[in-house]
Amino acid sequence: MDNMPVIAVFFQSVPEEIVLFSLASVFLGLKMQWKRILTAAVISAFASYLVRHLPISFGFHIVVGVIVNALLIYYFLNRNLFYSFCTSIIVLASLIIAENIIQNPVLMMLGYKSPQEIWNNTFLRVVISYPTIIALAIITGLLHKRKFSLFGTGKNKK
Amino acid sequence: MNRLLIIALSIITFLVASLLDILNYLNFINVLHMALISLLVGFYLITIIIIIRTLKDKEEFRELVTKQNEYNDNLNNFITVLRSERHDFMNHFTVLGGLLSIGKADLAGDYLKDVLKKTKTNTQLMVLKQPVLIALLNGKLSQTENKGIKFNFKLESSLEYLSINSIDITAIFGNLIDNAIDAASLENNSAFILFQTSESPSTYTISVSNSGPSISEEIQSKMFSVGFSTKGSGRGYGLSIVMSAVEKYSGILALSLNPTTFSVTFPKIMKTDD
């Protein structure tokens, strides 16, 4: 069980979720609706905080995360449920992959052997997530600028 | 089929990502190897995204081809109608000439009125300077006649300088009129569709109204989303395609109620010889 501190929710999960919901908006071919994205991100961050405190085996929280995010995308971004689920899966997979590509080498450079070793160090835990968040934010910004969409109508439409 | 493929690809991606996360948690592989594996999975994810985008493009393309075929049929029907009318006009002139030569001017007048009444709609559409739109409207006219819906026109603008390609004209107005037909069909009595064109010094506005039931606020908030439809699964591309095509020409799509009216406003682009 990951006893994620509340401070990490505000400084790690919320920014992470903001980027994820922005990426979801890009994939769905939507304009950035910041109020909706922010609301969905805060709800999702706290949902994730609660799930991590539940006595469930690791891995199950990803399933819950996909379902919660899909429902939030559906509700806040006004999309079709099918596309909400597909977007939620792809966005979450992007985060996991980006975390593993960026975070792991940084951890190794700092002399740690696994991510769990820094779970008790709140400051490091939060700081180490930022390269991934920034990388995903840059990718989101570029895709948005190029008007790429996965489930929108046409490649150049918003 | 495409939907099945999309969900299958998404689920496989999800399983691969979850496996990666669990392996990372269990510290099964050292972090550097994990990063390399993740890089490969990242390429895999990009491939999946490209495949899904291609499948979506194919789906949209199929929809457009259907509309384009419909437009071609409309155009062919329209040409046939014009040909037959032209052919008939020779006979009508013969009859009129005969009636006038034997001094039956009243009868000739009545006959002329009947002929004009029969051709009224087509000549009304001729006000428009958009042949594709004329053909589309003509095709939809026969559809509405078959369904007992009255198709009215109020053409205050010829849309002379409306620069939209034929595929987009079909996509925008074909979908709007199809939706209007579906909505008006729900009305048993006095079902109608009104197609209006108007212009200001800088814009063209084209509206499609129908006598169908009003649209609830919940549906209004979702109706431009891809895949959202009140008509069952496999539908729901119409309005999102309309929206995309309208935005492509810097236009605005607006909805007003009582009666339900979709209005499209485009900036007027004057063609110059330069």
Coordinates of N, CA and C in Angstrom, one line a residue, chain A residues 28-133:
Chain A
L28 N -9.2 13.9 -27.9 CA -10.6 13.9 -28.3 C -10.9 15.1 -29.3
G29 N -9.9 15.9 -29.6 CA -10.1 16.9 -30.6 C -10.9 18.1 -30.0
L30 N -10.8 18.3 -28.7 CA -11.5 19.4 -28.0 C -10.7 20.6 -27.8
K31 N -11.4 21.7 -27.6 CA -10.6 22.9 -27.2 C -10.3 22.8 -25.7
M32 N -9.3 23.5 -25.2 CA -8.9 23.4 -23.8 C -10.0 24.1 -23.0
Q33 N -10.7 23.4 -22.2 CA -11.7 24.0 -21.3 C -11.1 23.9 -19.9
W34 N -10.3 24.9 -19.5 CA -9.4 24.8 -18.3 C -10.2 24.6 -17.0
K35 N -11.4 25.2 -16.9 CA -12.1 25.1 -15.6 C -12.5 23.6 -15.5
R36 N -13.0 23.0 -16.6 CA -13.4 21.6 -16.5 C -12.2 20.7 -16.3
I37 N -11.1 21.0 -17.0 CA -9.9 20.2 -16.8 C -9.4 20.2 -15.4
L38 N -9.4 21.4 -14.8 CA -9.0 21.6 -13.4 C -9.9 20.9 -12.4
T39 N -11.2 21.0 -12.6 CA -12.1 20.3 -11.7 C -11.9 18.8 -11.8
A40 N -11.9 18.3 -13.0 CA -11.7 16.8 -13.2 C -10.4 16.4 -12.6
A41 N -9.3 17.2 -12.8 CA -8.0 16.8 -12.3 C -8.0 16.7 -10.8
V42 N -8.6 17.7 -10.1 CA -8.7 17.7 -8.6 C -9.4 16.5 -8.2
I43 N -10.6 16.2 -8.8 CA -11.4 15.0 -8.3 C -10.6 13.7 -8.6
S44 N -9.9 13.6 -9.7 CA -9.2 12.4 -10.0 C -8.0 12.2 -9.1
A45 N -7.3 13.4 -8.8 CA -6.2 13.3 -7.9 C -6.6 12.8 -6.5
F46 N -7.7 13.3 -6.0 CA -8.2 12.8 -4.7 C -8.7 11.4 -4.7
A47 N -9.3 11.0 -5.8 CA -9.8 9.6 -6.0 C -8.6 8.7 -6.0
S48 N -7.5 9.1 -6.7 CA -6.3 8.3 -6.7 C -5.7 8.2 -5.3
Y49 N -5.7 9.3 -4.6 CA -5.2 9.3 -3.2 C -5.9 8.3 -2.3
L50 N -7.3 8.3 -2.5 CA -8.1 7.4 -1.7 C -7.8 6.0 -2.0
V51 N -7.7 5.7 -3.3 CA -7.5 4.3 -3.8 C -6.2 3.8 -3.3
R52 N -5.2 4.7 -3.3 CA -3.8 4.2 -2.9 C -3.8 3.9 -1.4
H53 N -4.8 4.4 -0.6 CA -4.8 4.1 0.8 C -5.7 2.9 1.1
L54 N -6.3 2.4 0.0 CA -7.1 1.2 0.3 C -6.2 -0.1 0.3
P55 N -6.6 -1.1 1.1 CA -5.8 -2.3 1.2 C -6.0 -3.2 0.0
I56 N -5.7 -2.7 -1.1 CA -5.8 -3.5 -2.3 C -4.4 -3.7 -2.9
S57 N -4.3 -4.8 -3.7 CA -3.0 -5.1 -4.2 C -2.6 -4.1 -5.3
F58 N -1.3 -3.9 -5.4 CA -0.8 -2.9 -6.4 C -1.1 -3.4 -7.8
G59 N -1.6 -2.4 -8.6 CA -2.0 -2.8 -10.0 C -3.5 -2.5 -10.1
F60 N -4.2 -2.8 -9.0 CA -5.6 -2.6 -9.1 C -6.0 -1.2 -9.2
H61 N -5.1 -0.3 -8.6 CA -5.4 1.1 -8.6 C -5.3 1.7 -10.0
I62 N -4.6 1.0 -10.9 CA -4.6 1.4 -12.3 C -5.9 1.2 -13.0
V63 N -6.5 0.1 -12.7 CA -7.9 -0.2 -13.2 C -8.9 0.8 -12.7
V64 N -8.8 1.1 -11.4 CA -9.7 2.1 -10.8 C -9.4 3.4 -11.5
G65 N -8.2 3.8 -11.6 CA -7.8 5.0 -12.3 C -8.4 5.2 -13.7
V66 N -8.3 4.1 -14.4 CA -8.8 4.2 -15.8 C -10.4 4.4 -15.8
I67 N -11.0 3.7 -14.9 CA -12.5 3.9 -14.8 C -12.9 5.3 -14.3
V68 N -12.2 5.7 -13.3 CA -12.5 7.1 -12.7 C -12.2 8.1 -13.8
N69 N -11.1 8.1 -14.4 CA -10.7 9.1 -15.4 C -11.7 9.0 -16.6
A70 N -12.1 7.8 -17.0 CA -13.0 7.7 -18.1 C -14.3 8.4 -17.8
L71 N -14.8 8.1 -16.6 CA -16.1 8.7 -16.2 C -16.0 10.3 -16.1
L72 N -14.8 10.7 -15.6 CA -14.6 12.2 -15.5 C -14.5 12.8 -16.9
I73 N -13.8 12.1 -17.8 CA -13.7 12.6 -19.2 C -15.1 12.7 -19.8
Y74 N -15.9 11.6 -19.5 CA -17.2 11.6 -20.1 C -18.1 12.7 -19.5
Y75 N -18.0 12.9 -18.2 CA -18.8 13.9 -17.6 C -18.3 15.4 -17.9
F76 N -17.0 15.6 -17.7 CA -16.6 17.0 -17.8 C -16.2 17.4 -19.3
L77 N -15.9 16.5 -20.1 CA -15.5 16.9 -21.4 C -16.6 16.5 -22.5
N78 N -17.8 16.1 -21.9 CA -19.0 15.8 -22.8 C -18.7 14.9 -24.0
R79 N -18.1 13.8 -23.7 CA -17.8 12.9 -24.8 C -18.6 11.6 -24.8
N80 N -18.5 10.9 -25.8 CA -19.1 9.6 -25.9 C -18.4 8.6 -24.9
L81 N -19.1 7.7 -24.3 CA -18.5 6.9 -23.2 C -17.4 5.9 -23.8
F82 N -17.7 5.4 -25.0 CA -16.7 4.5 -25.7 C -15.4 5.2 -25.8
Y83 N -15.4 6.4 -26.4 CA -14.2 7.2 -26.6 C -13.5 7.7 -25.3
S84 N -14.4 7.9 -24.3 CA -13.9 8.3 -23.0 C -13.0 7.2 -22.4
F85 N -13.4 6.0 -22.5 CA -12.7 4.8 -22.0 C -11.4 4.6 -22.8
C86 N -11.5 4.7 -24.1 CA -10.3 4.5 -24.9 C -9.3 5.6 -24.6
T87 N -9.8 6.8 -24.5 CA -8.9 8.0 -24.2 C -8.2 7.8 -22.9
S88 N -9.0 7.4 -21.9 CA -8.5 7.2 -20.5 C -7.4 6.2 -20.5
I89 N -7.6 5.1 -21.2 CA -6.6 4.0 -21.2 C -5.3 4.5 -21.9
I90 N -5.4 5.2 -23.0 CA -4.2 5.6 -23.8 C -3.5 6.7 -23.0
V91 N -4.2 7.6 -22.4 CA -3.6 8.7 -21.6 C -2.8 8.1 -20.4
L92 N -3.5 7.2 -19.7 CA -2.8 6.6 -18.5 C -1.6 5.8 -18.9
A93 N -1.7 5.1 -20.0 CA -0.6 4.3 -20.5 C 0.5 5.2 -20.9
S94 N 0.2 6.4 -21.4 CA 1.3 7.4 -21.8 C 2.0 7.8 -20.5
L95 N 1.2 8.0 -19.4 CA 1.8 8.5 -18.2 C 2.8 7.4 -17.6
I96 N 2.3 6.2 -17.6 CA 3.1 5.1 -17.1 C 4.4 4.9 -17.9
I97 N 4.3 4.9 -19.2 CA 5.4 4.8 -20.0 C 6.4 6.0 -19.8
A98 N 5.9 7.2 -19.8 CA 6.7 8.4 -19.7 C 7.4 8.3 -18.3
E99 N 6.7 7.9 -17.3 CA 7.3 7.8 -15.9 C 8.5 6.8 -16.0
N100 N 8.3 5.7 -16.6 CA 9.3 4.7 -16.6 C 10.5 5.1 -17.5
I101 N 10.2 5.8 -18.5 CA 11.4 6.3 -19.4 C 12.2 7.4 -18.7
I102 N 11.4 8.3 -18.1 CA 12.1 9.5 -17.6 C 12.5 9.4 -16.1
Q103 N 11.6 8.9 -15.3 CA 11.8 8.9 -13.9 C 12.9 7.8 -13.5
N104 N 12.8 6.7 -14.1 CA 13.8 5.6 -13.7 C 15.2 6.0 -13.9
P105 N 15.6 6.5 -15.0 CA 17.1 6.9 -15.1 C 17.5 8.0 -14.1
V106 N 16.5 8.9 -13.9 CA 16.8 9.9 -12.9 C 17.0 9.3 -11.5
L107 N 16.2 8.4 -11.2 CA 16.3 7.7 -9.9 C 17.7 7.0 -9.8
M108 N 18.0 6.3 -10.9 CA 19.3 5.6 -10.9 C 20.5 6.6 -10.7
M109 N 20.4 7.7 -11.4 CA 21.4 8.7 -11.3 C 21.6 9.2 -9.8
L110 N 20.4 9.2 -9.1 CA 20.5 9.7 -7.7 C 20.9 8.6 -6.8
G111 N 21.1 7.4 -7.3 CA 21.6 6.3 -6.5 C 20.5 5.4 -5.9
Y112 N 19.3 5.5 -6.4 CA 18.2 4.7 -5.9 C 18.0 3.5 -6.8
K113 N 17.5 2.4 -6.3 CA 17.4 1.2 -7.1 C 15.9 1.0 -7.5
S114 N 15.0 1.6 -6.8 CA 13.6 1.4 -7.1 C 12.8 2.6 -6.7
P115 N 11.6 2.8 -7.3 CA 10.8 4.0 -7.0 C 10.3 4.0 -5.5
Q116 N 10.1 2.8 -5.0 CA 9.6 2.7 -3.6 C 10.5 3.3 -2.6
E117 N 11.8 3.3 -2.9 CA 12.8 3.8 -2.0 C 12.6 5.3 -1.7
I118 N 11.9 6.0 -2.5 CA 11.7 7.4 -2.3 C 10.3 7.8 -1.8
W119 N 9.5 6.7 -1.7 CA 8.1 7.0 -1.3 C 7.9 7.7 0.1
N120 N 8.9 7.5 0.9 CA 8.8 8.1 2.3 C 9.4 9.5 2.3
N121 N 10.1 9.8 1.2 CA 10.7 11.2 1.1 C 9.8 12.0 0.2
T122 N 8.8 12.8 0.9 CA 7.8 13.5 0.2 C 8.4 14.5 -0.8
F123 N 9.4 15.2 -0.4 CA 10.0 16.2 -1.3 C 10.5 15.6 -2.6
L124 N 11.3 14.6 -2.4 CA 11.9 13.9 -3.5 C 10.9 13.3 -4.4
R125 N 9.9 12.7 -3.8 CA 8.8 12.0 -4.5 C 8.1 13.0 -5.4
V126 N 7.9 14.2 -4.9 CA 7.2 15.2 -5.7 C 8.1 15.8 -6.8
V127 N 9.3 16.1 -6.4 CA 10.2 16.7 -7.3 C 10.5 15.8 -8.5
I128 N 10.7 14.5 -8.2 CA 11.1 13.6 -9.2 C 10.0 13.3 -10.3
S129 N 8.8 13.7 -9.9 CA 7.7 13.5 -10.9 C 7.6 14.6 -12.0
Y130 N 8.3 15.8 -11.6 CA 8.2 16.9 -12.5 C 8.8 16.8 -13.9
P131 N 9.9 16.1 -14.1 CA 10.4 15.9 -15.5 C 9.4 15.2 -16.3
T132 N 8.7 14.2 -15.8 CA 7.7 13.5 -16.5 C 6.5 14.4 -16.9
I133 N 6.1 15.1 -15.8 CA 4.9 16.0 -16.0 C 5.3 17.1 -17.1

